[in-house]
Amino acid sequence: MKNVFDMQGKSKKTFKKSHLISLFLIFLYIVPSLAASEEESEGDTGFIMHHVQDAHQWHFASIGHTELTIWLPVILYSPERGFSMFSSKNFYNEEHEKVSYNGFRLDEHDHVVAEEAGVTVYDFSVTKNVASLFFSMALLFLVFLTIANRYKKHPNSPPKGIQSLFEPVIVFIRDEIAIPNIGKHKYQRYMPYLLTLFFFIWFNNILGLFPGAANLSGNIAVTFVLAVLTFLFTNFSGNKEYWKHIFATPGIPKAILPILVPVEFLGLFTKPFSLMIRLFVSITAGHIVILSLIALTFIFKSYLVGIGTTLFVVFIGIIELLVATIQAYIFTLFSSMYIGAAVAEHHHEHEEDQVDKSLI
Amino acid sequence: MELLSPSLGLIFWQLVGFLILLFVLSKFAWKPILHALREREATIEDALATAEKTKKEMAELKAENEKLLAEARKERDRILKDATAAANHIREEAKAQTAKDTARMIEDARVTIETEKQAALAEVKQQVAALSVQVAEKILRAQLGSEQAQKEYVSKLIKDLNVN
């Protein structure tokens, strides 16, 4: 009985805490809207693309003439000039104008280019997105190593605290995503990848919703890497059946094979391609919608519109929380479906089919 | 278009970062977590199975107890019946024995009485005979006391003999 009361007390506390967090989030959304209505707007919607894209510095906010910016390291490699590393602050002067530094400068798209012609530059800078990636990695390590530690220390006790938040998600990924799609015998090999994938996407989707945060999971380079990894996991675990279905689809007339095989082969690449595009589009679109709604205030310069859009932004923000989770789920689900198709044992089904036919 | 062109640097960092995440989390987070979950599920399943088994065993035990009880009851009834029968038998036997004994005793008594009676009769007969002889002697003494009487008697006897 005592435990029950304790739990009730705790849930009350967390309830209040979650209220505080949501109030804080609403406040964070309101501030830029109100601030925007006071500002002299120039280039009303230009900030949208700026927010959605990567940058060499992490710009949080402008308060009057003070800029809240973290200058991130620029790391460059060019075959002609070797490695160079310096702060991105060097690309701007006192008046916040772009200047060249060390023979490099930022072009109109904020790409680093060399002053001299004929010098190729490979940019490995820790950009805003890379910094965000590091932050999310640290967060993932912190959360899941803490949880793992608790599992090690109290193996048979019920989950507690942050552990009870993530345990159902882990069990869901195992029981509802991995096992039904990959099968009971082979799912274990892919669980670490699927879990890492899900939580990486989920955490970064949610982190991306914070005002001033980077749009990491809505960046096509990130979704590209994740899709490529799923592609590799799928095709390196593909069994004989899988390849036979692609290059010599059984039960199909020989004459159709020349059409079908290229389609199947193309399918190998369209699957991860769709993964890449889906995640990139849904997250980036969500950000653009929110920022566009905020931009309405810039355009109309009215308190009334400010209040209206703020309410709507809060509403979309809640939907974005949902989208963040759903997209992580979908990416993981499709990845496990592709892997499942690659490792599935079709053999027995066909044998049964043949037996059935012979009986008829 | 800027949005659609992946940048080399981010691809590099994302790949490195994700692979580190995958490696470290697999080894130090997912493995122990999944292991612990499996263990726990196995433990719970085990406990449930044990509970189920215990329940079944309890039911079996109860059934067995009931059976034993019924058997005991039956046994008791049988013993009671046997005992009653034995008691009855003993009683009957005792009764028969008593009857027999009584009959024998009566018979004995009868025989004794008969013997005593015979003995008494014999005694009486003897007494009577002795008395008769004494009386006869006395009578004879009285009748044949004189010479004359004796002669008379002898002559009478001779007369009787002559007749024959």
PDB file of C-alpha atoms in Angstrom, chain A residues 177-339:
ATOM      1  CA  ILE A 177       8.885  -3.726 -34.926  1.00  0.00           C
ATOM      2  CA  ALA A 178      11.765  -6.199 -34.894  1.00  0.00           C
ATOM      3  CA  ILE A 179      10.127  -9.548 -34.128  1.00  0.00           C
ATOM      4  CA  PRO A 180       7.112  -9.300 -36.481  1.00  0.00           C
ATOM      5  CA  ASN A 181       9.222  -8.038 -39.384  1.00  0.00           C
ATOM      6  CA  ILE A 182      12.505  -9.889 -39.027  1.00  0.00           C
ATOM      7  CA  GLY A 183      11.333 -13.025 -37.288  1.00  0.00           C
ATOM      8  CA  LYS A 184      11.883 -14.590 -33.919  1.00  0.00           C
ATOM      9  CA  HIS A 185      15.150 -16.283 -34.780  1.00  0.00           C
ATOM     10  CA  LYS A 186      17.072 -13.479 -36.430  1.00  0.00           C
ATOM     11  CA  TYR A 187      15.810 -10.274 -34.869  1.00  0.00           C
ATOM     12  CA  GLN A 188      18.412 -10.214 -32.109  1.00  0.00           C
ATOM     13  CA  ARG A 189      21.255  -9.479 -34.474  1.00  0.00           C
ATOM     14  CA  TYR A 190      19.550  -6.305 -35.682  1.00  0.00           C
ATOM     15  CA  MET A 191      18.156  -5.027 -32.385  1.00  0.00           C
ATOM     16  CA  PRO A 192      21.184  -2.816 -31.567  1.00  0.00           C
ATOM     17  CA  TYR A 193      20.994  -1.119 -34.957  1.00  0.00           C
ATOM     18  CA  LEU A 194      17.230  -0.623 -34.811  1.00  0.00           C
ATOM     19  CA  LEU A 195      17.353   0.723 -31.261  1.00  0.00           C
ATOM     20  CA  THR A 196      20.201   3.100 -32.037  1.00  0.00           C
ATOM     21  CA  LEU A 197      18.411   4.219 -35.189  1.00  0.00           C
ATOM     22  CA  PHE A 198      15.114   4.839 -33.434  1.00  0.00           C
ATOM     23  CA  PHE A 199      16.509   6.717 -30.483  1.00  0.00           C
ATOM     24  CA  PHE A 200      18.942   8.735 -32.604  1.00  0.00           C
ATOM     25  CA  ILE A 201      16.146   9.924 -34.879  1.00  0.00           C
ATOM     26  CA  TRP A 202      13.666  10.425 -32.069  1.00  0.00           C
ATOM     27  CA  PHE A 203      16.028  12.399 -29.838  1.00  0.00           C
ATOM     28  CA  ASN A 204      17.210  14.587 -32.696  1.00  0.00           C
ATOM     29  CA  ASN A 205      13.690  15.184 -33.981  1.00  0.00           C
ATOM     30  CA  ILE A 206      12.702  16.416 -30.540  1.00  0.00           C
ATOM     31  CA  LEU A 207      15.912  18.378 -29.988  1.00  0.00           C
ATOM     32  CA  GLY A 208      15.282  20.042 -33.352  1.00  0.00           C
ATOM     33  CA  LEU A 209      11.975  21.397 -32.039  1.00  0.00           C
ATOM     34  CA  PHE A 210      13.686  23.492 -29.394  1.00  0.00           C
ATOM     35  CA  PRO A 211      13.933  27.127 -30.447  1.00  0.00           C
ATOM     36  CA  GLY A 212      17.456  27.954 -31.550  1.00  0.00           C
ATOM     37  CA  ALA A 213      18.295  24.304 -32.054  1.00  0.00           C
ATOM     38  CA  ALA A 214      19.801  22.813 -35.183  1.00  0.00           C
ATOM     39  CA  ASN A 215      17.755  20.934 -37.758  1.00  0.00           C
ATOM     40  CA  LEU A 216      19.917  17.814 -37.685  1.00  0.00           C
ATOM     41  CA  SER A 217      17.449  15.034 -38.469  1.00  0.00           C
ATOM     42  CA  GLY A 218      15.921  17.245 -41.170  1.00  0.00           C
ATOM     43  CA  ASN A 219      19.233  17.517 -42.936  1.00  0.00           C
ATOM     44  CA  ILE A 220      19.581  15.418 -46.037  1.00  0.00           C
ATOM     45  CA  ALA A 221      23.187  14.467 -45.273  1.00  0.00           C
ATOM     46  CA  VAL A 222      22.063  12.885 -41.994  1.00  0.00           C
ATOM     47  CA  THR A 223      19.127  11.034 -43.490  1.00  0.00           C
ATOM     48  CA  PHE A 224      21.395   9.993 -46.361  1.00  0.00           C
ATOM     49  CA  VAL A 225      23.858   8.347 -43.962  1.00  0.00           C
ATOM     50  CA  LEU A 226      21.081   6.598 -42.054  1.00  0.00           C
ATOM     51  CA  ALA A 227      19.503   5.341 -45.286  1.00  0.00           C
ATOM     52  CA  VAL A 228      22.868   4.105 -46.543  1.00  0.00           C
ATOM     53  CA  LEU A 229      23.398   2.211 -43.295  1.00  0.00           C
ATOM     54  CA  THR A 230      20.001   0.556 -43.638  1.00  0.00           C
ATOM     55  CA  PHE A 231      20.871  -0.245 -47.263  1.00  0.00           C
ATOM     56  CA  LEU A 232      24.140  -1.870 -46.163  1.00  0.00           C
ATOM     57  CA  PHE A 233      22.523  -3.763 -43.295  1.00  0.00           C
ATOM     58  CA  THR A 234      19.820  -5.023 -45.641  1.00  0.00           C
ATOM     59  CA  ASN A 235      22.001  -6.129 -48.513  1.00  0.00           C
ATOM     60  CA  PHE A 236      24.840  -7.567 -46.482  1.00  0.00           C
ATOM     61  CA  SER A 237      22.400  -9.781 -44.621  1.00  0.00           C
ATOM     62  CA  GLY A 238      20.499 -10.751 -47.770  1.00  0.00           C
ATOM     63  CA  ASN A 239      20.328 -14.533 -48.161  1.00  0.00           C
ATOM     64  CA  LYS A 240      20.214 -16.625 -51.323  1.00  0.00           C
ATOM     65  CA  GLU A 241      16.428 -16.406 -51.519  1.00  0.00           C
ATOM     66  CA  TYR A 242      16.544 -12.632 -51.407  1.00  0.00           C
ATOM     67  CA  TRP A 243      18.966 -12.328 -54.314  1.00  0.00           C
ATOM     68  CA  LYS A 244      17.118 -15.019 -56.240  1.00  0.00           C
ATOM     69  CA  HIS A 245      13.924 -13.028 -55.908  1.00  0.00           C
ATOM     70  CA  ILE A 246      15.658 -10.016 -57.374  1.00  0.00           C
ATOM     71  CA  PHE A 247      17.702 -11.508 -60.204  1.00  0.00           C
ATOM     72  CA  ALA A 248      15.681 -14.622 -61.056  1.00  0.00           C
ATOM     73  CA  THR A 249      12.251 -14.089 -59.624  1.00  0.00           C
ATOM     74  CA  PRO A 250      10.681 -17.537 -59.292  1.00  0.00           C
ATOM     75  CA  GLY A 251       7.289 -18.247 -60.810  1.00  0.00           C
ATOM     76  CA  ILE A 252       7.591 -15.513 -63.455  1.00  0.00           C
ATOM     77  CA  PRO A 253       7.687 -16.255 -67.217  1.00  0.00           C
ATOM     78  CA  LYS A 254      11.200 -15.906 -68.643  1.00  0.00           C
ATOM     79  CA  ALA A 255      10.063 -13.293 -71.133  1.00  0.00           C
ATOM     80  CA  ILE A 256       9.079 -10.860 -68.401  1.00  0.00           C
ATOM     81  CA  LEU A 257      12.346 -11.196 -66.513  1.00  0.00           C
ATOM     82  CA  PRO A 258      14.230  -8.587 -68.605  1.00  0.00           C
ATOM     83  CA  ILE A 259      11.654  -6.033 -67.467  1.00  0.00           C
ATOM     84  CA  LEU A 260      11.249  -7.272 -63.926  1.00  0.00           C
ATOM     85  CA  VAL A 261      14.893  -7.685 -62.963  1.00  0.00           C
ATOM     86  CA  PRO A 262      15.837  -4.032 -63.595  1.00  0.00           C
ATOM     87  CA  VAL A 263      12.756  -2.967 -61.660  1.00  0.00           C
ATOM     88  CA  GLU A 264      13.683  -5.221 -58.754  1.00  0.00           C
ATOM     89  CA  PHE A 265      17.270  -4.038 -58.938  1.00  0.00           C
ATOM     90  CA  LEU A 266      16.169  -0.423 -58.910  1.00  0.00           C
ATOM     91  CA  GLY A 267      14.024  -1.318 -55.912  1.00  0.00           C
ATOM     92  CA  LEU A 268      17.188  -2.005 -53.939  1.00  0.00           C
ATOM     93  CA  PHE A 269      18.004   1.687 -54.153  1.00  0.00           C
ATOM     94  CA  THR A 270      14.584   3.275 -54.151  1.00  0.00           C
ATOM     95  CA  LYS A 271      13.799   1.768 -50.738  1.00  0.00           C
ATOM     96  CA  PRO A 272      16.610   3.540 -48.847  1.00  0.00           C
ATOM     97  CA  PHE A 273      16.107   6.581 -51.062  1.00  0.00           C
ATOM     98  CA  SER A 274      12.508   6.827 -49.889  1.00  0.00           C
ATOM     99  CA  LEU A 275      13.714   6.513 -46.291  1.00  0.00           C
ATOM    100  CA  MET A 276      16.150   9.367 -46.826  1.00  0.00           C
ATOM    101  CA  ILE A 277      13.609  11.667 -48.455  1.00  0.00           C
ATOM    102  CA  ARG A 278      10.760  10.881 -46.061  1.00  0.00           C
ATOM    103  CA  LEU A 279      12.592  11.776 -42.888  1.00  0.00           C
ATOM    104  CA  PHE A 280      14.286  14.827 -44.418  1.00  0.00           C
ATOM    105  CA  VAL A 281      11.032  16.180 -45.827  1.00  0.00           C
ATOM    106  CA  SER A 282       8.792  15.634 -42.843  1.00  0.00           C
ATOM    107  CA  ILE A 283      11.180  17.181 -40.345  1.00  0.00           C
ATOM    108  CA  THR A 284      12.301  20.070 -42.509  1.00  0.00           C
ATOM    109  CA  ALA A 285       8.732  20.782 -43.596  1.00  0.00           C
ATOM    110  CA  GLY A 286       7.624  20.892 -39.987  1.00  0.00           C
ATOM    111  CA  HIS A 287      10.321  23.428 -39.181  1.00  0.00           C
ATOM    112  CA  ILE A 288       9.438  25.509 -42.209  1.00  0.00           C
ATOM    113  CA  VAL A 289       5.745  25.509 -41.286  1.00  0.00           C
ATOM    114  CA  ILE A 290       6.472  26.715 -37.762  1.00  0.00           C
ATOM    115  CA  LEU A 291       8.913  29.354 -38.939  1.00  0.00           C
ATOM    116  CA  SER A 292       6.530  30.504 -41.688  1.00  0.00           C
ATOM    117  CA  LEU A 293       3.779  30.978 -39.144  1.00  0.00           C
ATOM    118  CA  ILE A 294       6.156  33.066 -37.060  1.00  0.00           C
ATOM    119  CA  ALA A 295       7.092  34.970 -40.212  1.00  0.00           C
ATOM    120  CA  LEU A 296       3.444  35.971 -40.648  1.00  0.00           C
ATOM    121  CA  THR A 297       3.932  38.281 -37.691  1.00  0.00           C
ATOM    122  CA  PHE A 298       6.924  39.881 -39.403  1.00  0.00           C
ATOM    123  CA  ILE A 299       4.883  40.431 -42.519  1.00  0.00           C
ATOM    124  CA  PHE A 300       1.676  41.755 -40.971  1.00  0.00           C
ATOM    125  CA  LYS A 301       3.375  43.659 -38.117  1.00  0.00           C
ATOM    126  CA  SER A 302       0.337  43.266 -35.924  1.00  0.00           C
ATOM    127  CA  TYR A 303      -0.117  42.137 -32.326  1.00  0.00           C
ATOM    128  CA  LEU A 304      -3.359  40.443 -33.237  1.00  0.00           C
ATOM    129  CA  VAL A 305      -1.714  38.307 -35.896  1.00  0.00           C
ATOM    130  CA  GLY A 306       1.105  37.689 -33.422  1.00  0.00           C
ATOM    131  CA  ILE A 307      -1.287  36.257 -30.858  1.00  0.00           C
ATOM    132  CA  GLY A 308      -3.139  34.211 -33.482  1.00  0.00           C
ATOM    133  CA  THR A 309      -0.034  32.736 -35.028  1.00  0.00           C
ATOM    134  CA  THR A 310       1.458  32.062 -31.611  1.00  0.00           C
ATOM    135  CA  LEU A 311      -1.513  29.930 -30.691  1.00  0.00           C
ATOM    136  CA  PHE A 312      -1.290  28.167 -34.017  1.00  0.00           C
ATOM    137  CA  VAL A 313       2.447  27.675 -33.629  1.00  0.00           C
ATOM    138  CA  VAL A 314       1.834  26.009 -30.264  1.00  0.00           C
ATOM    139  CA  PHE A 315      -0.710  23.732 -31.926  1.00  0.00           C
ATOM    140  CA  ILE A 316       1.674  22.835 -34.766  1.00  0.00           C
ATOM    141  CA  GLY A 317       4.446  22.400 -32.210  1.00  0.00           C
ATOM    142  CA  ILE A 318       2.401  19.711 -30.478  1.00  0.00           C
ATOM    143  CA  ILE A 319       1.752  18.039 -33.826  1.00  0.00           C
ATOM    144  CA  GLU A 320       5.477  18.216 -34.512  1.00  0.00           C
ATOM    145  CA  LEU A 321       6.114  16.297 -31.289  1.00  0.00           C
ATOM    146  CA  LEU A 322       3.865  13.612 -32.698  1.00  0.00           C
ATOM    147  CA  VAL A 323       5.592  13.738 -36.081  1.00  0.00           C
ATOM    148  CA  ALA A 324       8.981  13.478 -34.398  1.00  0.00           C
ATOM    149  CA  THR A 325       7.934  10.188 -32.816  1.00  0.00           C
ATOM    150  CA  ILE A 326       6.081   8.854 -35.837  1.00  0.00           C
ATOM    151  CA  GLN A 327       8.964   9.534 -38.215  1.00  0.00           C
ATOM    152  CA  ALA A 328      11.415   7.775 -35.911  1.00  0.00           C
ATOM    153  CA  TYR A 329       8.978   4.855 -35.753  1.00  0.00           C
ATOM    154  CA  ILE A 330       8.496   4.760 -39.517  1.00  0.00           C
ATOM    155  CA  PHE A 331      12.207   4.890 -40.309  1.00  0.00           C
ATOM    156  CA  THR A 332      12.844   2.037 -37.879  1.00  0.00           C
ATOM    157  CA  LEU A 333       9.812   0.079 -39.052  1.00  0.00           C
ATOM    158  CA  PHE A 334      10.767   0.279 -42.745  1.00  0.00           C
ATOM    159  CA  SER A 335      14.390  -0.513 -41.978  1.00  0.00           C
ATOM    160  CA  SER A 336      13.341  -3.644 -40.141  1.00  0.00           C
ATOM    161  CA  MET A 337      10.931  -4.557 -42.944  1.00  0.00           C
ATOM    162  CA  TYR A 338      13.715  -4.293 -45.532  1.00  0.00           C
ATOM    163  CA  ILE A 339      16.060  -6.315 -43.347  1.00  0.00           C
TER     164      ILE A 339
END
